[in-house]
Each structure stands twice: as structure tokens, then as C-alpha cells.
XYZ file of C-alpha atoms in Angstrom:
380
model
C -0.047 0.011 0.049
C 1.426 3.451 -0.953
C 0.011 6.777 0.165
C 0.406 10.489 0.830
C -3.417 10.757 1.070
C -5.326 11.337 4.306
C -4.868 8.253 6.480
C -8.644 7.957 7.094
C -8.724 6.682 3.344
C -7.209 3.349 4.562
C -10.526 2.569 6.172
C -11.440 1.704 2.519
C -9.085 -1.310 2.363
C -11.369 -4.008 3.733
C -14.239 -2.536 1.872
C -12.247 -2.686 -1.384
C -11.064 -6.211 -0.688
C -14.620 -7.433 0.057
C -16.007 -5.740 -3.006
C -13.289 -7.140 -5.278
C -12.365 -3.628 -6.221
C -9.167 -1.552 -6.221
C -9.082 2.086 -5.204
C -5.959 4.044 -6.508
C -4.530 7.556 -6.930
C -1.752 8.859 -8.807
C -0.157 12.322 -8.802
C -1.208 14.757 -11.667
C 1.626 13.841 -13.847
C 0.960 10.187 -13.467
C 4.619 9.569 -12.409
C 4.060 8.402 -8.861
C 1.329 6.062 -7.223
C -0.109 7.919 -4.113
C -2.554 5.264 -2.813
C -3.641 1.794 -3.610
C -5.899 -0.492 -1.677
C -7.879 -3.509 -2.393
C -7.236 -6.810 -4.386
C -4.927 -5.365 -7.183
C -2.964 -8.933 -7.273
C -6.285 -10.636 -7.802
C -7.703 -8.450 -10.359
C -4.634 -7.732 -12.467
C -2.650 -11.185 -11.685
C 0.460 -9.341 -11.022
C 2.222 -7.623 -8.131
C 1.489 -4.080 -7.096
C 5.043 -3.320 -6.305
C 6.063 -1.974 -9.673
C 3.499 0.587 -9.442
C 5.845 2.571 -7.128
C 8.104 3.608 -9.910
C 5.673 3.247 -12.743
C 1.920 3.986 -12.018
C 1.165 2.773 -15.524
C 2.577 -0.689 -14.991
C -0.884 -2.090 -14.872
C -1.066 -1.720 -18.724
C 1.286 -4.614 -19.158
C -1.532 -6.935 -18.012
C -4.029 -5.424 -20.442
C -4.894 -7.917 -23.366
C -3.257 -7.176 -26.405
C -6.318 -6.786 -28.315
C -7.426 -3.865 -25.867
C -4.317 -2.425 -25.036
C -4.377 0.326 -27.970
C -7.878 1.433 -27.162
C -7.026 1.780 -23.299
C -3.922 3.900 -24.135
C -5.876 6.022 -26.414
C -8.337 6.929 -23.864
C -5.732 7.500 -20.933
C -5.510 11.165 -21.907
C -9.183 11.628 -21.031
C -7.824 11.366 -17.370
C -6.133 14.823 -17.722
C -9.481 16.175 -19.126
C -11.125 15.030 -15.968
C -12.424 11.531 -16.347
C -11.763 7.907 -17.519
C -14.372 5.322 -17.848
C -13.613 2.010 -19.616
C -14.160 -1.803 -19.515
C -11.107 -3.920 -20.688
C -9.698 -7.300 -20.481
C -6.609 -8.270 -18.605
C -4.679 -11.566 -19.005
C -3.125 -13.399 -15.960
C 0.045 -15.276 -16.035
C -1.763 -18.606 -16.329
C -3.703 -17.280 -19.275
C -6.848 -16.382 -17.130
C -8.901 -13.618 -18.768
C -10.783 -11.092 -16.361
C -13.027 -8.034 -17.431
C -12.240 -5.025 -15.429
C -14.041 -1.634 -15.175
C -11.839 1.164 -14.535
C -13.466 4.699 -13.573
C -10.937 7.599 -12.895
C -11.203 11.297 -12.474
C -9.227 14.348 -11.757
C -9.438 15.891 -8.238
C -8.640 19.733 -8.046
C -8.267 22.152 -5.004
C -10.737 24.942 -4.447
C -8.480 27.255 -6.672
C -8.813 24.560 -9.591
C -5.177 23.230 -9.271
C -4.822 19.196 -10.002
C -4.250 17.398 -6.877
C -4.457 13.676 -8.081
C -5.955 11.277 -10.325
C -8.195 8.936 -8.302
C -9.955 5.856 -9.604
C -11.896 2.607 -8.900
C -11.416 -0.463 -10.632
C -13.996 -3.371 -10.381
C -14.036 -6.941 -11.547
C -17.162 -7.353 -13.919
C -16.200 -10.705 -15.376
C -19.147 -12.433 -14.245
C -21.488 -9.831 -15.507
C -19.808 -9.772 -18.875
C -20.009 -13.451 -19.063
C -23.824 -13.564 -18.430
C -24.290 -10.765 -21.044
C -22.470 -12.903 -23.448
C -24.446 -15.982 -22.453
C -27.747 -14.275 -22.682
C -26.742 -12.759 -26.194
C -25.890 -16.435 -27.207
C -29.191 -17.703 -25.865
C -31.214 -15.073 -27.778
C -29.273 -15.807 -30.922
C -29.781 -19.481 -30.506
C -33.599 -18.969 -29.745
C -33.825 -16.807 -32.951
C -32.258 -19.304 -35.006
C -34.209 -22.121 -33.725
C -37.463 -20.331 -34.215
C -36.385 -19.671 -38.061
C -35.229 -23.248 -38.373
C -38.330 -24.710 -36.837
C -40.589 -22.806 -38.781
C -38.838 -23.697 -42.103
C -38.576 -27.329 -41.177
C -42.274 -27.357 -40.198
C -43.469 -26.031 -43.628
C -40.905 -28.115 -45.473
C -42.183 -31.208 -43.654
C -45.620 -30.554 -44.921
C -44.419 -30.295 -48.502
C -42.399 -33.640 -48.075
C -45.419 -35.356 -46.761
C -47.288 -34.553 -49.946
C -43.969 -35.697 -52.177
C -43.756 -38.939 -49.873
C -47.433 -39.807 -50.257
C -47.449 -39.639 -53.974
C -44.374 -41.548 -54.401
C -45.721 -44.364 -52.358
C -48.931 -44.288 -54.456
C -46.715 -44.377 -57.656
C -44.452 -47.165 -56.440
C -47.654 -49.306 -55.607
C -48.397 -49.480 -59.268
C -46.965 -51.798 -62.028
C -44.153 -49.728 -63.311
C -41.188 -50.412 -65.636
C -38.198 -51.481 -63.788
C -36.147 -48.330 -64.685
C -38.957 -46.113 -63.606
C -39.504 -47.928 -60.491
C -35.789 -47.570 -59.576
C -35.932 -43.943 -60.291
C -38.832 -43.446 -58.067
C -37.225 -45.535 -55.443
C -34.306 -43.392 -55.444
C -36.668 -40.221 -55.156
C -38.344 -41.735 -52.044
C -35.008 -42.505 -50.336
C -34.028 -38.883 -50.896
C -37.243 -37.543 -49.590
C -36.872 -39.800 -46.620
C -33.509 -38.311 -45.970
C -35.077 -34.805 -46.336
C -37.733 -35.892 -43.760
C -34.949 -36.948 -41.354
C -33.253 -33.558 -41.869
C -36.426 -31.633 -40.796
C -36.737 -33.963 -37.802
C -33.282 -32.873 -36.610
C -33.993 -29.180 -37.144
C -37.394 -29.635 -35.369
C -35.258 -31.257 -32.495
C -32.964 -28.156 -32.456
C -35.810 -25.765 -32.299
C -37.437 -27.811 -29.521
C -40.630 -28.591 -31.553
C -40.157 -32.339 -31.886
C -42.415 -34.606 -30.169
C -40.659 -36.086 -26.908
C -41.817 -39.223 -24.784
C -40.054 -38.545 -21.648
C -39.854 -41.314 -18.934
C -37.575 -42.607 -16.189
C -34.095 -43.451 -17.335
C -31.704 -45.640 -15.223
C -28.573 -43.813 -16.391
C -26.218 -46.478 -15.443
C -28.064 -49.305 -17.105
C -28.630 -47.027 -20.161
C -25.035 -46.424 -20.689
C -24.005 -49.979 -20.138
C -26.684 -50.999 -22.645
C -25.272 -48.628 -25.275
C -21.555 -49.549 -24.958
C -21.338 -51.731 -27.761
C -23.210 -49.375 -30.075
C -20.979 -46.507 -29.218
C -17.696 -48.736 -29.551
C -18.972 -49.510 -33.212
C -19.265 -45.855 -33.930
C -15.730 -45.259 -32.633
C -13.943 -47.933 -34.447
C -10.705 -49.885 -33.483
C -8.507 -46.876 -33.202
C -10.439 -45.167 -30.363
C -11.153 -46.806 -26.857
C -14.109 -46.197 -24.782
C -14.200 -45.506 -21.171
C -17.356 -45.275 -19.396
C -17.495 -43.928 -15.677
C -20.649 -43.942 -13.609
C -21.003 -42.567 -10.131
C -22.384 -45.006 -7.414
C -25.877 -44.163 -6.607
C -26.722 -42.577 -9.867
C -30.163 -40.846 -9.811
C -32.982 -41.703 -12.269
C -33.408 -39.018 -14.727
C -36.359 -37.913 -16.635
C -36.016 -37.774 -20.482
C -36.592 -39.400 -23.715
C -34.466 -42.205 -23.948
C -34.584 -42.546 -27.695
C -33.324 -38.902 -28.074
C -30.743 -39.359 -25.288
C -29.150 -42.300 -27.209
C -29.430 -40.079 -30.421
C -27.440 -37.242 -28.516
C -24.773 -39.370 -27.057
C -24.115 -41.149 -30.379
C -23.975 -37.721 -32.122
C -21.437 -36.719 -29.350
C -19.429 -39.705 -29.807
C -19.426 -39.309 -33.633
C -18.217 -35.643 -33.219
C -15.270 -37.138 -30.825
C -14.402 -39.825 -33.224
C -13.881 -37.084 -36.034
C -11.959 -34.882 -33.634
C -9.444 -37.777 -32.768
C -7.850 -38.275 -36.061
C -5.002 -40.273 -34.817
C -6.974 -42.259 -32.458
C -7.496 -41.489 -28.719
C -10.000 -42.103 -25.990
C -13.531 -41.293 -25.452
C -14.993 -41.048 -22.038
C -18.620 -41.029 -21.132
C -19.183 -40.302 -17.645
C -22.517 -39.976 -15.501
C -22.733 -38.368 -12.260
C -25.242 -36.620 -9.898
C -25.156 -32.698 -9.785
C -26.988 -29.986 -7.953
C -27.221 -26.641 -9.594
C -27.847 -23.919 -7.221
C -29.386 -20.615 -7.551
C -26.055 -18.898 -8.098
C -25.202 -21.296 -11.046
C -28.701 -20.680 -12.341
C -28.151 -16.906 -12.327
C -24.883 -17.129 -14.073
C -26.316 -19.371 -17.125
C -29.279 -18.264 -19.057
C -32.428 -20.351 -18.879
C -31.009 -22.739 -16.291
C -33.356 -23.727 -13.250
C -31.788 -24.597 -9.958
C -32.216 -28.221 -8.966
C -30.976 -31.821 -9.264
C -29.621 -33.091 -12.633
C -28.027 -36.306 -13.800
C -24.896 -35.103 -15.882
C -23.830 -37.098 -19.033
C -20.224 -35.975 -19.853
C -18.619 -36.932 -23.203
C -14.843 -36.124 -23.357
C -12.485 -36.769 -26.216
C -8.742 -36.427 -26.704
C -8.884 -34.537 -29.707
C -7.307 -31.292 -31.025
C -9.787 -29.150 -29.126
C -11.495 -25.902 -30.324
C -10.715 -22.180 -30.193
C -13.014 -19.937 -28.220
C -14.382 -18.552 -31.475
C -15.495 -22.007 -32.556
C -16.971 -22.903 -29.145
C -19.106 -19.742 -29.319
C -20.817 -21.050 -32.405
C -20.564 -24.947 -32.072
C -24.247 -25.147 -31.052
C -25.540 -23.451 -34.274
C -27.106 -25.606 -36.843
C -24.984 -26.171 -39.878
C -21.837 -24.523 -38.468
C -18.732 -26.159 -39.283
C -14.923 -25.677 -39.489
C -14.694 -28.120 -42.382
C -14.096 -26.844 -45.911
C -16.749 -26.573 -48.763
C -18.182 -29.863 -49.949
C -17.988 -31.569 -46.479
C -21.208 -32.488 -44.609
C -22.214 -29.882 -41.940
C -23.567 -31.914 -39.051
C -26.269 -31.372 -36.647
C -25.213 -33.276 -33.688
C -24.451 -30.544 -31.462
C -27.444 -28.448 -32.416
C -29.674 -31.667 -31.871
C -28.248 -32.273 -28.418
C -28.788 -28.481 -27.306
C -32.414 -28.652 -28.467
C -32.974 -31.915 -26.861
C -31.434 -30.577 -23.534
C -33.527 -27.395 -23.538
C -36.729 -29.245 -24.492
C -36.132 -31.869 -21.563
C -35.905 -29.137 -18.999
C -32.060 -29.503 -19.037
C -28.969 -27.628 -19.764
C -25.914 -28.456 -22.121
C -22.347 -27.049 -21.872
C -19.276 -27.302 -23.812
C -15.628 -26.919 -22.683
C -12.706 -26.931 -25.106
C -9.185 -25.413 -25.815
C -6.591 -26.160 -28.452
C -4.660 -29.006 -27.526
C -6.811 -30.083 -24.564
C -9.757 -32.094 -26.245
C -13.279 -31.309 -25.807
C -15.932 -32.098 -23.045
C -19.807 -31.915 -23.653
C -21.824 -31.925 -20.339
C -25.418 -32.809 -20.913
C -27.731 -32.239 -17.792
C -31.158 -33.807 -17.385
C -33.439 -33.364 -14.545
C -33.492 -35.890 -11.781
C -36.747 -37.694 -11.523
C -38.268 -37.518 -8.097
C -41.603 -38.791 -6.685
C -44.679 -36.573 -7.101
C -47.295 -35.762 -4.589
C -49.496 -38.709 -5.776
C -46.809 -41.103 -5.900
C -46.242 -40.262 -9.378
C -43.043 -38.808 -10.765
C -41.594 -35.690 -12.409
C -38.366 -33.724 -12.845
C -36.638 -32.406 -9.815
C -35.639 -29.205 -11.611
């Protein structure tokens, strides 16, 4: 702590720490730090000692993409005010969003006395804003995809019906073969609309009790076939796993699609781990994640040892038809379908990935609890 300011200001030390803030003051020329209290090391990820000789040492923690903008606005302090939100990078790579507000204090004659400011950690607020924005985007995309899929499905029903009628007649072999190919293509189109409806949460689900442990053991061979010989499958199930409430067919589809994604990510082989455990999401978690209800969930986690994704790819991974593959490659709907299934089931889905660290998708499904009349329903 450094200070030539009145001693009573030190009373703010505990306040600043508890509020995860930093109170600071520099001389008018910004060549000397006069006062510093709070969680500087925690917010900036670096020692406060260099500030004694260089009050602008904190700039070295600013994210490279933000530093130019921050430096460009520093002269505003001399004009009387500075108000900006920016990112800092800790030595371990952790990113934090900080909000710095500063102003110039003058004596009664108007002579500058010092620059004073407050820095606060706004990381959680920024992350929540981003999640809300992403949720709104996904909802809008889902509404569009669902509307198109619904109308297209109606048109396909007419096509499929007429093809069935035509194929029932006595047709020359070439024509019968051509109509059969057309029927197969229309069936694939109907499958696509079902996947889009799943993403938009408009598909018809038949939820019921699912014993997650028995469910995973019963699908082990199926998933091993999907992965092939180059990738090993590991299944980890928590003792006393709760019963969850969802559509078992769609859960199987979601896990198989996630396994396929993992297979594609592990081009040189590897290990896919599917784990199931009990999780209680509290009110604080629900507040920080859009459209999540606090409660008990069964979490199915699918982890691969592949190349991982960048943050930019993670942000778009749940969007339908988003792909990092080149033109001409299939754009899958696996993650988008899992997203729609989780949301329509009253659950939640997250994706964690980083380059070189693989990918984990966590699917949360509501725990089944007895109802008031000995029935059952989701806990969340």
C-alpha cells in the first residue's frame, strides 16, 4: 500500500477487498502512485510493487487486443474523467474483465491534486451478458429453423405420399428404380426436418424414467461400433446415480452424435470417456447461466482427447450447420440437436474446449423425483 493521502482513506481497504475492487490515486503527472488499496494482485494477476516507480505498469496486464484502445483513452484522465471496460490476462492465461473509472481531483483554486479511480471485476456480468446474447441468438435461429422445417415437412409429406402411391403400381423397372431413389431422398429430407425440429425444440418427446447406469452399459457396444478400433471407450458411472427424466431414444441419439463428433476430432486415435454423475445446480449457477433452473440433475459428460476448439469455434458450436470443415463436407447437426434436446427436456448443456486439450460436452437432464400422488416428475 502506498499513500500520501489522508490516513482515513485506509478504512476503504477492507471494503475494497470485500467488493473485489481496487481504489487508487496517482499524482497529476501520473509519475507516482499515491494510494492503492484492494485486490490489485487478484484483479490484475501481477504484483503491485512495480506501480511505485511506474503507475502505468498495470497496462502490461491489459489484453493485447484491448491495449491500444485503453492507451488511446488515457489522456481523458487529464481532461477530468476516464471510464472504460477492458480485459486483462493473468500469467496462467486467465482472462478477466475490469471496469476502471477515474477522475481528476482539484483543489478549491482549480489546481490538479491527483487522479483517483476505482477498478472492479465485472467478469461475471460480462459472461452473463454474453450467455444471454448467445441464448437469444440460438432462440432466434431455432425459431427460424423450426418454422422452415415445419413447412418443408408438410411439403415432403405430399411428395412422400404420392411417391408411395406411384410405387404401388405396375411400373417399368427403370422408372420403379428412379422413383425408389426419389423416395429415399425424400426420406432423408424428412430426417433432416426432424433434426431441425429437435434443435428448435418442436419435436414430440416421450419422456420417462431413465436409469442412467443401465442405459450407458446397454449402449456401450453401439458406441464402440461408432468409434471404431482406433479409439477406446471408457465409461465412468457414479455410485448411486439418480434416475433422470427424459426421452431415452433422443438421449441415445444425442450421445451417439457426440461420440461421432469425438471420433472425428481424434484423427490419430485416442480415448472417448462417457461419464455420468449426480449434480446439484444452485441458484448462483442458475443466475450465471441463461435459461437454467436450479435443482438436481444427472450429468452425462462426453470427453475426447482430440485437437480441441478455439474460443471462437466454441461460441458457435451449437448453431445448426456451423462447421469448421471446408466446402463440400457435410455440416452436421449433432451438437445442435443435443442442445435442442437438452433444452426441451428441461435440462442444460455446456461445452468446454481449448486447442490441444480436447473437448468435453456436458448434458444435464432433470432428476426424477416422486410426485405428490406417488407419481414422478423432474426435480428441476
